[in-house]
C-alpha positions in Angstrom: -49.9 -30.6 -17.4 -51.4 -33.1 -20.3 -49.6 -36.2 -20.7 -48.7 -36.8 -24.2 -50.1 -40.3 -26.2 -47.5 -41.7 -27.8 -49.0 -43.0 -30.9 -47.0 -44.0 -34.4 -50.5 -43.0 -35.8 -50.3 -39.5 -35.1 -47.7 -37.5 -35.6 -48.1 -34.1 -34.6 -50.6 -31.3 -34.5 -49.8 -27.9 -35.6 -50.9 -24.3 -36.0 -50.2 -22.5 -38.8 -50.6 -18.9 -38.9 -50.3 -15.6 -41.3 -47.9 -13.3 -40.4 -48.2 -10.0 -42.0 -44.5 -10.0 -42.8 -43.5 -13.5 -42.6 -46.3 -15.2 -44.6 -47.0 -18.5 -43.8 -45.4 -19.7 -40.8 -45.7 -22.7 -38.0 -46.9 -21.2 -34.8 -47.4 -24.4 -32.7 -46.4 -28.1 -33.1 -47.0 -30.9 -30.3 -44.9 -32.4 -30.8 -42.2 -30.4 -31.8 -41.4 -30.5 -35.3 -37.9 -30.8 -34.4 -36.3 -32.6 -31.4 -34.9 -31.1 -28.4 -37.0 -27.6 -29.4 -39.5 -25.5 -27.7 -43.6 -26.1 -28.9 -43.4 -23.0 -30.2 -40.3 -22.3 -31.7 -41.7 -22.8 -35.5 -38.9 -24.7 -36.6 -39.2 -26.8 -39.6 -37.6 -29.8 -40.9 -36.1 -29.4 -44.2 -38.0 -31.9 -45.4 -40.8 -29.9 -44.7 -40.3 -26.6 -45.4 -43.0 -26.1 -47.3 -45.6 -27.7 -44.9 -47.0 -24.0 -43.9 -48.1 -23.6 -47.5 -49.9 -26.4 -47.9 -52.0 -26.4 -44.7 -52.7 -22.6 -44.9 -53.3 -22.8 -48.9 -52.8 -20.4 -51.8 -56.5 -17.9 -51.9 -57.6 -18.8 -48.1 -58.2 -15.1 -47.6 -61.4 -15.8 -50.0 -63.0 -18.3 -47.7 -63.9 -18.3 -44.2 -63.0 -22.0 -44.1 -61.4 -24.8 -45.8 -60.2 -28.3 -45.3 -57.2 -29.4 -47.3 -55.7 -33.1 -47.4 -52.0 -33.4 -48.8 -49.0 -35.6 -48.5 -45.8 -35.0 -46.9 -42.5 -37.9 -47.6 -41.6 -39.7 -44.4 -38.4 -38.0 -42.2 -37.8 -41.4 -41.4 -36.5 -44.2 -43.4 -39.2 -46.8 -43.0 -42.0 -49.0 -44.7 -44.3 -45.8 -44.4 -42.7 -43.1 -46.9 -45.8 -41.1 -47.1 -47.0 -38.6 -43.8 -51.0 -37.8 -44.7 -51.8 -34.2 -43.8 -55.3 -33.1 -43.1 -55.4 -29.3 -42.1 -58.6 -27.2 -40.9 -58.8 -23.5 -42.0 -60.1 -21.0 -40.3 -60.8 -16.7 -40.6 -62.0 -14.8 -37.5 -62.1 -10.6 -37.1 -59.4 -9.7 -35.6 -61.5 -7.1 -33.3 -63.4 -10.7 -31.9 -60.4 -11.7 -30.2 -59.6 -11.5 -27.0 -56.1 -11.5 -25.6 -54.7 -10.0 -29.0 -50.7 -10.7 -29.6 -48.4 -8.0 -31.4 -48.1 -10.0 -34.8 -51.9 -9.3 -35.6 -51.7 -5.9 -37.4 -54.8 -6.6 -39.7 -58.5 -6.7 -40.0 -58.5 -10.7 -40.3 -56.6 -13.4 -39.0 -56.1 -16.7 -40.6 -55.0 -20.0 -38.9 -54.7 -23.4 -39.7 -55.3 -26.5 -36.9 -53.1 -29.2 -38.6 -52.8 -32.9 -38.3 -50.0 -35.4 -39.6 -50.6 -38.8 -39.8 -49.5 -42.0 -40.9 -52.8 -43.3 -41.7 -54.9 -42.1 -45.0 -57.7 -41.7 -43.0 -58.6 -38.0 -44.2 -62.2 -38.2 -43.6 -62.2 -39.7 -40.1 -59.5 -37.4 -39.3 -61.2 -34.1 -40.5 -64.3 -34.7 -38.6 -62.7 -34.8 -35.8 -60.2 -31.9 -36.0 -62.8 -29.8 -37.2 -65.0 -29.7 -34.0 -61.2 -29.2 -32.4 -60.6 -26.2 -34.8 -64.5 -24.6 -33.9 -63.6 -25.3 -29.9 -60.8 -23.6 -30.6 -61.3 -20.8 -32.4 -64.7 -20.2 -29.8 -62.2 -19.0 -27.1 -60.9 -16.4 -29.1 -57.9 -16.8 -27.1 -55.2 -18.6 -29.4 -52.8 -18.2 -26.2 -54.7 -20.7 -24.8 -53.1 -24.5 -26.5 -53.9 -27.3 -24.0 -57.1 -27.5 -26.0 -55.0 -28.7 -28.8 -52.8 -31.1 -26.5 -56.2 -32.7 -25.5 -57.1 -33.2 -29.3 -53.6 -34.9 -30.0 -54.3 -37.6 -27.3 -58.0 -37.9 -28.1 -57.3 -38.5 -31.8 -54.4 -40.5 -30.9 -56.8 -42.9 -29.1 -59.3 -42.5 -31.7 -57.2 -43.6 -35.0 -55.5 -46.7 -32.7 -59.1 -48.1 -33.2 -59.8 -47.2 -36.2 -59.2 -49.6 -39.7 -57.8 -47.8 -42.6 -59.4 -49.9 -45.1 -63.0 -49.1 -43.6 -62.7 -45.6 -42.8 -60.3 -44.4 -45.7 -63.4 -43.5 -48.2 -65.3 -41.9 -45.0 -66.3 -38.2 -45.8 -65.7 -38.6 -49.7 -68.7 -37.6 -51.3 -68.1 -39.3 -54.5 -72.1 -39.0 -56.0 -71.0 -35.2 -56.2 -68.3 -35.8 -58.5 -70.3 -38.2 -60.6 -73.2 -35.6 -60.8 -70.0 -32.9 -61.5 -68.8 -34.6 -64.6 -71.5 -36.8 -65.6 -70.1 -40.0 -68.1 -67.0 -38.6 -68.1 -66.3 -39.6 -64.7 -65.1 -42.8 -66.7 -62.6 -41.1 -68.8 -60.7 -39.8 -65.6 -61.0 -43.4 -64.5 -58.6 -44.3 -67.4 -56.8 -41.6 -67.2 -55.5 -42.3 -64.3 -54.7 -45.8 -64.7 -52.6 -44.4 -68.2 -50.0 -42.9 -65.5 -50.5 -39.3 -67.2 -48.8 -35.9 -66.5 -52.0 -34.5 -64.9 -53.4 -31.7 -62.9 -56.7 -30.6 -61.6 -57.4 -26.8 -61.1 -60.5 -25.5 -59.2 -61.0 -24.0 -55.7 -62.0 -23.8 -53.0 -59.4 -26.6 -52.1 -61.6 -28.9 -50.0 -63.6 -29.4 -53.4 -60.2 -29.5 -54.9 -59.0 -32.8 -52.8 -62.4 -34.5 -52.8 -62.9 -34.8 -56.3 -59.0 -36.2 -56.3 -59.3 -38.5 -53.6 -62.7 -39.5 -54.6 -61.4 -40.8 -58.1 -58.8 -42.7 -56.4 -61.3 -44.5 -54.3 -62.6 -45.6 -57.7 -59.8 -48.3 -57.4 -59.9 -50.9 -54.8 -57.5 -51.0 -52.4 -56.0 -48.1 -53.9 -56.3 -45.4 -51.2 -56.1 -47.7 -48.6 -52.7 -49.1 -49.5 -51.6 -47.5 -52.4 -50.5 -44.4 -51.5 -47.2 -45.4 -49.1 -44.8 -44.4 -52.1 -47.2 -41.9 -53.5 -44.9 -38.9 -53.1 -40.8 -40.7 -53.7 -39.8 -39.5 -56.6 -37.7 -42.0 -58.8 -33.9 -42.8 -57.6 -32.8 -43.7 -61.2 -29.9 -41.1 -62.1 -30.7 -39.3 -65.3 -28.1 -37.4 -67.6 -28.6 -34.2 -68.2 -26.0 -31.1 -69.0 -25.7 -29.7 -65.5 -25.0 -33.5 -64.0 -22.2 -33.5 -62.3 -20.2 -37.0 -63.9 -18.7 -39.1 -61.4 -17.5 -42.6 -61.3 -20.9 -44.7 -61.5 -20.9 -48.1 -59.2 -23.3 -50.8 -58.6 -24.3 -49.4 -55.3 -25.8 -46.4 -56.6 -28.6 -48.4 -57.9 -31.3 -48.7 -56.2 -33.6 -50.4 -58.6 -31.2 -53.4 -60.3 -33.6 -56.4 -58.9 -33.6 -60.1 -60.7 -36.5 -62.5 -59.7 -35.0 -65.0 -58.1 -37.9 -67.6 -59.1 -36.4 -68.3 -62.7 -32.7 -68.9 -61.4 -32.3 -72.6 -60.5 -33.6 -73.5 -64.7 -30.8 -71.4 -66.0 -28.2 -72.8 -63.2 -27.5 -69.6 -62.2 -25.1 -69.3 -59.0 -24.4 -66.1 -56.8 -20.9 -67.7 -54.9 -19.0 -64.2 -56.9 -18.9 -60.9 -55.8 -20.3 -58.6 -58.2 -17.3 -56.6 -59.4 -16.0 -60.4 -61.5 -19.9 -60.9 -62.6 -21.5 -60.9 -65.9 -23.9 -57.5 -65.2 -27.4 -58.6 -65.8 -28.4 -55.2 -66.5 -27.2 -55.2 -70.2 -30.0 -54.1 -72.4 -32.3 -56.5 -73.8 -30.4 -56.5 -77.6 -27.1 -56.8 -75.9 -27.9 -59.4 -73.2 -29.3 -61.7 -75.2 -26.3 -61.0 -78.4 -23.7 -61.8 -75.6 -25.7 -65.5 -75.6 -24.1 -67.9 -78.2 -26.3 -69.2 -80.6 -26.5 -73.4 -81.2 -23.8 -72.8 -84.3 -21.9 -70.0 -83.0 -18.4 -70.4 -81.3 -16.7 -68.0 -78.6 -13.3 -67.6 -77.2 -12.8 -69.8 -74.2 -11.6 -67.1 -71.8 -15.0 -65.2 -72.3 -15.8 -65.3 -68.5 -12.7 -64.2 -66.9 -9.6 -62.5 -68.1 -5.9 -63.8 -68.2 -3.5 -64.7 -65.2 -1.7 -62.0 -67.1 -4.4 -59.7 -67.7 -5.6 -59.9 -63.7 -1.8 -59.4 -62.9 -1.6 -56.0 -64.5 -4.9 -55.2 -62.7 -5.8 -53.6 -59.7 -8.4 -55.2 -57.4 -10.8 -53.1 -58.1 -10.7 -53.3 -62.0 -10.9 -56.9 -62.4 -14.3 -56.9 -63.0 -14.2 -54.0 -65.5 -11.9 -56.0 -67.4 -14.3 -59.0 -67.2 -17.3 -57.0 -68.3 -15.4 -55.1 -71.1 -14.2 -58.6 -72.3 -17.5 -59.9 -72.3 -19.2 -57.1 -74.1 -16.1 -57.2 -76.7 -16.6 -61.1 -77.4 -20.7 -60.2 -77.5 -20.1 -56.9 -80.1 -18.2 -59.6 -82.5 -20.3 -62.1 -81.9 -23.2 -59.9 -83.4 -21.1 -58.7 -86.0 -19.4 -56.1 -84.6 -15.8 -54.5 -85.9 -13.0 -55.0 -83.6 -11.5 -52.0 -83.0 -7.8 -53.0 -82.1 -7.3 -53.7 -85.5 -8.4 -50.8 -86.8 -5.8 -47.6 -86.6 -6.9 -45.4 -84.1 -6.6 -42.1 -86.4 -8.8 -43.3 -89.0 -11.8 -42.5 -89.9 -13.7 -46.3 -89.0 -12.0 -46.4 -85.4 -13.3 -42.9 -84.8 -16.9 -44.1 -86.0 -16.5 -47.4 -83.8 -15.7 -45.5 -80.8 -18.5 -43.2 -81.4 -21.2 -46.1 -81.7 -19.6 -47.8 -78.5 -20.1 -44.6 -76.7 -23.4 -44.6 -77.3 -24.2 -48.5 -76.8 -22.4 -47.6 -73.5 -25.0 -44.3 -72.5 -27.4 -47.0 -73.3 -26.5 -50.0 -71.1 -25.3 -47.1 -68.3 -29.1 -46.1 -68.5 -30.6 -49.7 -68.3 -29.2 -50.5 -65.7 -32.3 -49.2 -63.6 -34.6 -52.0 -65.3 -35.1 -55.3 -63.7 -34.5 -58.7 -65.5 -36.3 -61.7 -65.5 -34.9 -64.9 -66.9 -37.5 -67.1 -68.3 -37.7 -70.3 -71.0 -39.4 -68.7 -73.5 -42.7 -69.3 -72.3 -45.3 -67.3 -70.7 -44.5 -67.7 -66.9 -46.3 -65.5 -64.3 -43.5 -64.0 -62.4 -44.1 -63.5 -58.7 -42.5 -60.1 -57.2 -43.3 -61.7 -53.2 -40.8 -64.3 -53.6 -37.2 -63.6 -52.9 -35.3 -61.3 -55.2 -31.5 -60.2 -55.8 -30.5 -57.1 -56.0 -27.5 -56.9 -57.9 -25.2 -54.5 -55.8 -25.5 -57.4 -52.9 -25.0 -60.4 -55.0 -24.4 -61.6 -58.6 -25.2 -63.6 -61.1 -23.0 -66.1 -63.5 -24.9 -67.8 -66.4 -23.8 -70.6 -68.0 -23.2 -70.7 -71.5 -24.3 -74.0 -71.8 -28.1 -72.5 -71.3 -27.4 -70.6 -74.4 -31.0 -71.3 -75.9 -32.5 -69.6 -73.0 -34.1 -66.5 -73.5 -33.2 -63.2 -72.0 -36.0 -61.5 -71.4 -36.4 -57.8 -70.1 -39.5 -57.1 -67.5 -39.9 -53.3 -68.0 -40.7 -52.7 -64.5 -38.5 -50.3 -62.4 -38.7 -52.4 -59.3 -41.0 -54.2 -56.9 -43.0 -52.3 -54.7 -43.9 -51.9 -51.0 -47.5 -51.7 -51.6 -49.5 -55.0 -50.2 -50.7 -56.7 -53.2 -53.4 -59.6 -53.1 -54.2 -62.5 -55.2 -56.0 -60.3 -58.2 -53.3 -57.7 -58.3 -54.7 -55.1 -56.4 -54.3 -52.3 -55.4 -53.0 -50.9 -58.6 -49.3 -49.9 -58.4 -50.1 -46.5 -60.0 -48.0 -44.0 -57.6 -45.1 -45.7 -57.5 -41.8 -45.1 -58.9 -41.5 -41.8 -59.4 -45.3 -41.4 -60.1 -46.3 -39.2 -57.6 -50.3 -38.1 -55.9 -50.7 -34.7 -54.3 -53.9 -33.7 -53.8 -53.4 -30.1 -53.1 -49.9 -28.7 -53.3 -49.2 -24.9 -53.6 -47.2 -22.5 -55.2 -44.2 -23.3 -53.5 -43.9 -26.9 -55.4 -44.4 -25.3 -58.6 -40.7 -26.5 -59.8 -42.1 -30.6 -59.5 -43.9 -29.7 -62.8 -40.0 -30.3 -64.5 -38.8 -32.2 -62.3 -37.0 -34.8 -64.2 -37.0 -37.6 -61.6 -41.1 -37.7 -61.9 -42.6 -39.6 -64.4 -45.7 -38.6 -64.0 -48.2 -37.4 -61.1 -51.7 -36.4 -60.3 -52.1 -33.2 -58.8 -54.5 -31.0 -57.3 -53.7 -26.9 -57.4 -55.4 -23.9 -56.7 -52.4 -20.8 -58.2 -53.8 -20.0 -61.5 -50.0 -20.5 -62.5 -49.9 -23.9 -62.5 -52.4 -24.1 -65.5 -49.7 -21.5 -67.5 -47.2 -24.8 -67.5 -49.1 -26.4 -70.6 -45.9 -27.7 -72.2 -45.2 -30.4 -69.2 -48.6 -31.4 -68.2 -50.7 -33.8 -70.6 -53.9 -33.1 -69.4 -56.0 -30.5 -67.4 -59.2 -30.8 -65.2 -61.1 -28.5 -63.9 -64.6 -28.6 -62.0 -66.8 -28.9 -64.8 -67.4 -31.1 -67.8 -66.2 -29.3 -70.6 -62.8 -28.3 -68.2 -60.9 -31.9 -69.0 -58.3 -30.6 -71.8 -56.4 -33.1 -73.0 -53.1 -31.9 -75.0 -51.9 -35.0 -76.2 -53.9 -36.2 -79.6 -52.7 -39.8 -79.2 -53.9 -40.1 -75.6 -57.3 -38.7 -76.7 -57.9 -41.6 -78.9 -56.5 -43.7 -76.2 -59.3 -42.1 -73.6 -62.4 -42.2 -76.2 -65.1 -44.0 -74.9 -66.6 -46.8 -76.8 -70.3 -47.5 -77.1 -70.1 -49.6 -74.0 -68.2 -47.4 -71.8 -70.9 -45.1 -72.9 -73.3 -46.9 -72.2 -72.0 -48.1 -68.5 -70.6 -44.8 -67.8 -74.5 -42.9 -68.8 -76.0 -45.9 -66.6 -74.3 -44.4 -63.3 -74.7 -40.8 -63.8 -78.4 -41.5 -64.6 -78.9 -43.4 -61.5 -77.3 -40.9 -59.6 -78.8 -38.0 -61.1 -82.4 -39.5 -60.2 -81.4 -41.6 -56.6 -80.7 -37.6 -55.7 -83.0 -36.0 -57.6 -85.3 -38.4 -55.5 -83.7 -38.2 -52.0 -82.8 -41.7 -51.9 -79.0 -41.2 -51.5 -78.0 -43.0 -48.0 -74.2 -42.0 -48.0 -71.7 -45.1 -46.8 -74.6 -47.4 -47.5 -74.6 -49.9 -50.8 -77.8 -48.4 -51.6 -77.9 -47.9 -55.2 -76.7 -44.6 -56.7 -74.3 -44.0 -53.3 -70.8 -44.0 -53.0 -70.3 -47.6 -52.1 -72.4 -48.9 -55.5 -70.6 -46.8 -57.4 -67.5 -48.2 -56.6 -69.0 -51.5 -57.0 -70.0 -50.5 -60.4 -66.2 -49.9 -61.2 -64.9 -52.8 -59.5 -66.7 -54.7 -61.8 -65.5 -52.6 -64.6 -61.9 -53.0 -63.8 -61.8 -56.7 -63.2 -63.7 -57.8 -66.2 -60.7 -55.2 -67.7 -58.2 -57.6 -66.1 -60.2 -60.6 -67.1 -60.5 -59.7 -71.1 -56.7 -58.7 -71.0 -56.1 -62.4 -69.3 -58.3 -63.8 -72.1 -56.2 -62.3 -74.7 -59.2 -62.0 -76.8 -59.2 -58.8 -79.3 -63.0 -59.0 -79.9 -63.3 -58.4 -75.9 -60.9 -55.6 -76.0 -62.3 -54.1 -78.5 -64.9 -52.9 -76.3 -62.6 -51.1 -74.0 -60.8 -49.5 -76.8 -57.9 -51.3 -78.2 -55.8 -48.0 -78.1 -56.8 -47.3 -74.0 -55.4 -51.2 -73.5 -52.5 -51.1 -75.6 -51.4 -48.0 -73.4 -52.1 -49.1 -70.6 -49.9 -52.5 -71.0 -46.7 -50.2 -70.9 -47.4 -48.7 -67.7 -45.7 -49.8 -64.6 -48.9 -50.8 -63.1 -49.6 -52.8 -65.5 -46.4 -55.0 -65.2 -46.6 -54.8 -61.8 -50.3 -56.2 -61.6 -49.2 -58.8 -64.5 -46.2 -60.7 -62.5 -48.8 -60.3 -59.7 -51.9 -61.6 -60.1 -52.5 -65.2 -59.6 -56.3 -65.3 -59.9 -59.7 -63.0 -60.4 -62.7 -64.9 -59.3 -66.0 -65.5 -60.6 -65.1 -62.8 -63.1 -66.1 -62.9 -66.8 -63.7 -62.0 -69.5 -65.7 -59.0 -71.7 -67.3 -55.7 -71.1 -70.0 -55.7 -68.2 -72.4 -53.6 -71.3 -71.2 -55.4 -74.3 -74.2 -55.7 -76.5 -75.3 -54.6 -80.2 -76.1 -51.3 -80.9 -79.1 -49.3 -80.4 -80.6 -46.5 -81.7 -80.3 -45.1 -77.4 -76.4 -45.9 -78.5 -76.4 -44.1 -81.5 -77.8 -40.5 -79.8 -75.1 -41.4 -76.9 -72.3 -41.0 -79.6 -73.8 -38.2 -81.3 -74.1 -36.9 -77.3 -70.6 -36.3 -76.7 -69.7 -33.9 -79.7 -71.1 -30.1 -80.5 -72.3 -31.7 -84.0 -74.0 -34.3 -82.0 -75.4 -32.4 -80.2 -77.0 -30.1 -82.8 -77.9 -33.2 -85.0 -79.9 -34.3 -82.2 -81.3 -31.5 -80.9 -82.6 -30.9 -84.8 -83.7 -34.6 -84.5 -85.8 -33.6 -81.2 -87.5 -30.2 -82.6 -88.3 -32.1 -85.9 -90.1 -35.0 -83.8 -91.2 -32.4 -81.9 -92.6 -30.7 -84.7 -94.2 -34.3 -86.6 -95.7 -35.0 -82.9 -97.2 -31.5 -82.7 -98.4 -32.2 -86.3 -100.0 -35.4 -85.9 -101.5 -34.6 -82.5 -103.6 -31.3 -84.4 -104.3 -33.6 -87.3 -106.2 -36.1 -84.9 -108.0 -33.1 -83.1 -109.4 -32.1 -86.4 -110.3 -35.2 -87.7 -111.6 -36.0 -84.4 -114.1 -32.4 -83.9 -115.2 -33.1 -87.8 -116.3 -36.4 -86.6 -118.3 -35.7 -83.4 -119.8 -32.3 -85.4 -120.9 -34.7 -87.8 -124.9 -34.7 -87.9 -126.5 -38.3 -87.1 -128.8 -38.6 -90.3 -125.3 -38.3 -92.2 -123.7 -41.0 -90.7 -127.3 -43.2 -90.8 -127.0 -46.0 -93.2 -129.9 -46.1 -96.2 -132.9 -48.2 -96.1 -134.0 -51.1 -98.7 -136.3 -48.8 -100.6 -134.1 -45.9 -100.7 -135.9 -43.8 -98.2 -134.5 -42.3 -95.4 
């Protein structure tokens, strides 16, 4: 009997079959899926439910084979919240097997040779399993698994020695998907960084994933280490008319974090328990309005209630007195009417309680968003050093600090994601923005889901394109294919002369390093895979430099709009308290430069007008050249037909 690897690499293998009445269906895990069950049980975790539909994917019947990559969430609770799926498809005659079973009623048979992982290794992984799936389906005998136990141990032993960071991009043929959509390979570059709503359509799905996964290795780092919370939708409770309301506490959020590297110049202590705290999630207007100003006086019980007040109180509402007092003095500080002196049947105390209704949906709904307190000044604000989540401990400020400012860092929380000295990877799938590369028809709800703020993803079901209304843009596997719905975001993803001009440089080269047969793939070779990302790399950190620079003449060249929306992302944020340094890079455009006439027919390029007006252009130069070429000819024949004693010159005397 095979003796199983343990390996926290790999996870499992699995078959996934067709059944005729079933559908999809797990036929095989090693593994078991489930504890304490048989290898062949095809029991599922909840959590996966779904898995059969992904690794035996929506229109397999139309392709012999296929290899689809996708993401599953963790079971477990750990660092690692994202399982990487790489499944091998497969469709044999069913009168070419040989010890037939009674579920294979049909002409065909379809089967899938899955492998989950820990480790976004898809390439690596697929090469492998798919000389394991051809082995396999060669004994024509799927009865027969140690085959498959074999694999498990071999690839167990095989990804143990393997690095993620240099075998992550293996298999990725990125020059196809530069050759696919030409310059605009650049405007899904942006587009992804804009944390947009988006989905790519096009079969079959190993194309499908490999124009996905090849973008993302556009960013470095990115799928290496940035996909661990790639598929955790957001925590953050949100209202909606079916919520259930319950009493909200401060352990329900997850995401209430205060950087703990501002605390000690705002003599800020943490010796309270959080229940007789002032809440630092107050939003940003009524934080900082519940700070007294140099010539403003408050009462001198603002901090805590009464001996009387707490006697009346239960334990447990002490600290709803003390925040309700606090908000109280901060609403007349600003100006605010007091509403105990108003008559509760009136018309003005009905309008106050209706306005501190809604300032209370409003700081209920903050409270998700994570404060920094800072001078005033531009600090960088490091997420690596030790933070405070408010549920744990709490935070007292003193009044005296009352010309501090309260400042509001809009980003949900600090990630998991390994982040080095220049801010990279990107934090771009984190937070409730979520990266499937394939997912089928039974995820089609995650298109409203309200807990995902936005997501890339990568579909085959014809259906998915029919939900317009929640997805901003819509790619599929040819230029003209990206449909972008949003107006604004289109003039926040036009290219500017220099992005046209670096973005026509690569697909030029590419076009003519294949066109030549030059292309030497995982090589830095120019016009491969590794100089194209090279090319980007540069891109995106002389991005990060001009944005450093705060020069508007340097953005400019990036498009002003593009940068202004990408600074409200939560990348963004996230790379901003981040980064300490980017070296030996220089703040502008890599192709900044005045404009040439070459410019001028790349602008005209990217339109139908364009187009025409230079294809006009062309046929009238055409035409000119054509022109001046039979003009020459002519003046050239009349000149060599010309007879010598015409072009002799005259003698003194006149004679000839």
């Amino acid at each position: 009997m095979t003796s199983r690897c343990d390996s926290k690499l790999l996870l499992h293998i699995i078959v996934v079959g067709f059944h005729h009445k079933k559908g999809c269906q797990v036929e095989f895990s090693y593994p078991p899926l489930v504890p304490d069950t048989g290898e062949c049980s095809g029991e599922v975790p909840l959590e996966w439910k779904h898995l059969p539909t992904l690794a035996l994917p929506d229109g397999a019947h139309n392709y012999s084979k296929d290899t689809i990559y996708f993401h599953l969430k963790d079971k477990k609770d750990s660092s690692n919240t994202t399982v990487y799926g790489v499944s091998c498809y497969r469709q044999i005659d069913a009168k070419d097997i040989v010890n037939k079973t009674d579920d294979i009623t049909r002409g065909t048979v379809q089967k899938s040779v899955c492998v989950l992982t820990t480790m976004p290794c898809f390439g690596a992984v697929a090469a492998k399993l798919e000389l394991v799936t051809h082995a396999w389906f060669e004994q024509k005998d799927f009865t027969q698994l140690d085959l498959l136990k074999d694999a498990f141990n071999s690839l167990s032993l095989s990804l143990i020695s393997l690095s993620s960071e240099s075998q992550a991009t293996m298999g990725l043929q990125l020059h196809e998907v530069v050759k696919l959509y030409k310059y605009k390979i650049l405007v899904l570059f942006k587009l992804i960084m804009l944390e947009r709503k988006t989905i790519f359509f096009m079969t079959p799905v190993s194309d499908l994933c490999n124009v996905i996964l090849s973008l993302l290795s556009l960013f470095p780092g990115l799928l290496e280490l940035g996909l661990v919370e790639s598929v955790q939708p957001t925590k953050t409770p949100i209202l909606t008319p079916t919520t259930p309301l319950k009493k909200e506490t401060f352990d329900e959020e997850p995401f209430v974090e205060v950087s703990h590297s501002q605390l000690k110049q705002l003599n800020i202590s943490s010796d309270t328990s959080v229940e007789s705290s002032f809440a630092l999630s107050e939003p940003a207007d009524l934080a900082s309005s519940a700070l007294p100003t140099a010539d403003s006086s408050l009462p001198a019980a603002l901090n805590r209630p009464t001996s009387k007040e707490l006697g009346s109180l239960e334990a447990g509402d002490v600290g709803k007195a003390q925040v309700e007092s606090i908000k109280n003095h901060a609403y007349l500080a600003a100006g605010g009417v007091d509403c105990s002196a108003l008559e509760l049947d009136s018309a003005d105390a009905l309008y106050q309680i209706d306005l501190e209704d809604q300032e209370n949906y409003i700081w209920s709904s903050s409270r998700s968003r994570t404060l920094a307190l800072t001078d005033g000044e531009n600090q960088d604000l490091s997420l690596t050093e030790p933070l405070v989540q408010a549920e744990r401990k709490s935070l007292t400020i003193d009044i005296s600090q009352a010309k501090k400012k309260v400042e509001v860092v809009p980003i949900l929380s600090p990630t998991s994601i390994t982040i080095d000295k220049a801010g990279l990877p990107l934090a771009i799938f984190t937070k409730g923005s979520v990266c499937h590369p394939y997912l089928s028809l039974s995820y089609y709800d995650i298109l409203e889901d309200i807990n995902i703020r936005s997501f890339v993803i990568g579909a085959s079901n014809v259906l998915f394109k029919q939900k317009k209304q929640n997805i901003d843009v819509l790619v599929e596997d040819e230029p003209a294919g990206i449909v972008i719905m949003d107006k604004e975001l289109q003039k926040q993803l036009q290219l500017t002369t220099e992005d046209l001009r670096f973005a026509h440089f690569i697909s030029n080269r590419v076009e003519e390093t294949a066109a030549t047969g030059e292309f030497l793939e995982a090589t830095e070779w120019e016009g491969g895979d590794e100089w194209i990302r090279a090319q980007f790399k540069d891109y995106l950190q002389s991005l990060m430099a001009s944005v450093l620079a705060e020069d508007n003449n340097l953005l400019e060249a990036f498009n002003i709009h593009f940068v202004n929306a990408w600074k409200s992302t939560h990348n963004y944020k996230v790379w901003r308290n981040t980064v300490q340094q980017l070296e030996d890079v220089i703040p502008g455009h890599p192709y900044q430069g005045g404009v040439t006439l070459n410019d001028v027919k790349l602008q005209l390029a990217r339109s139908e007008r364009g187009r025409k007006i230079n294809a006009a252009v062309d046929l009238a130069g055409k035409t000119v050249g054509e022109a001046l070429t039979s003009a020459k000819s002519f003046v050239s024949s009349w000149w060599s037909n010309k007879s010598p004693t015409d072009t002799q010159p005259p003698t003194e005397d006149g004679g000839t």
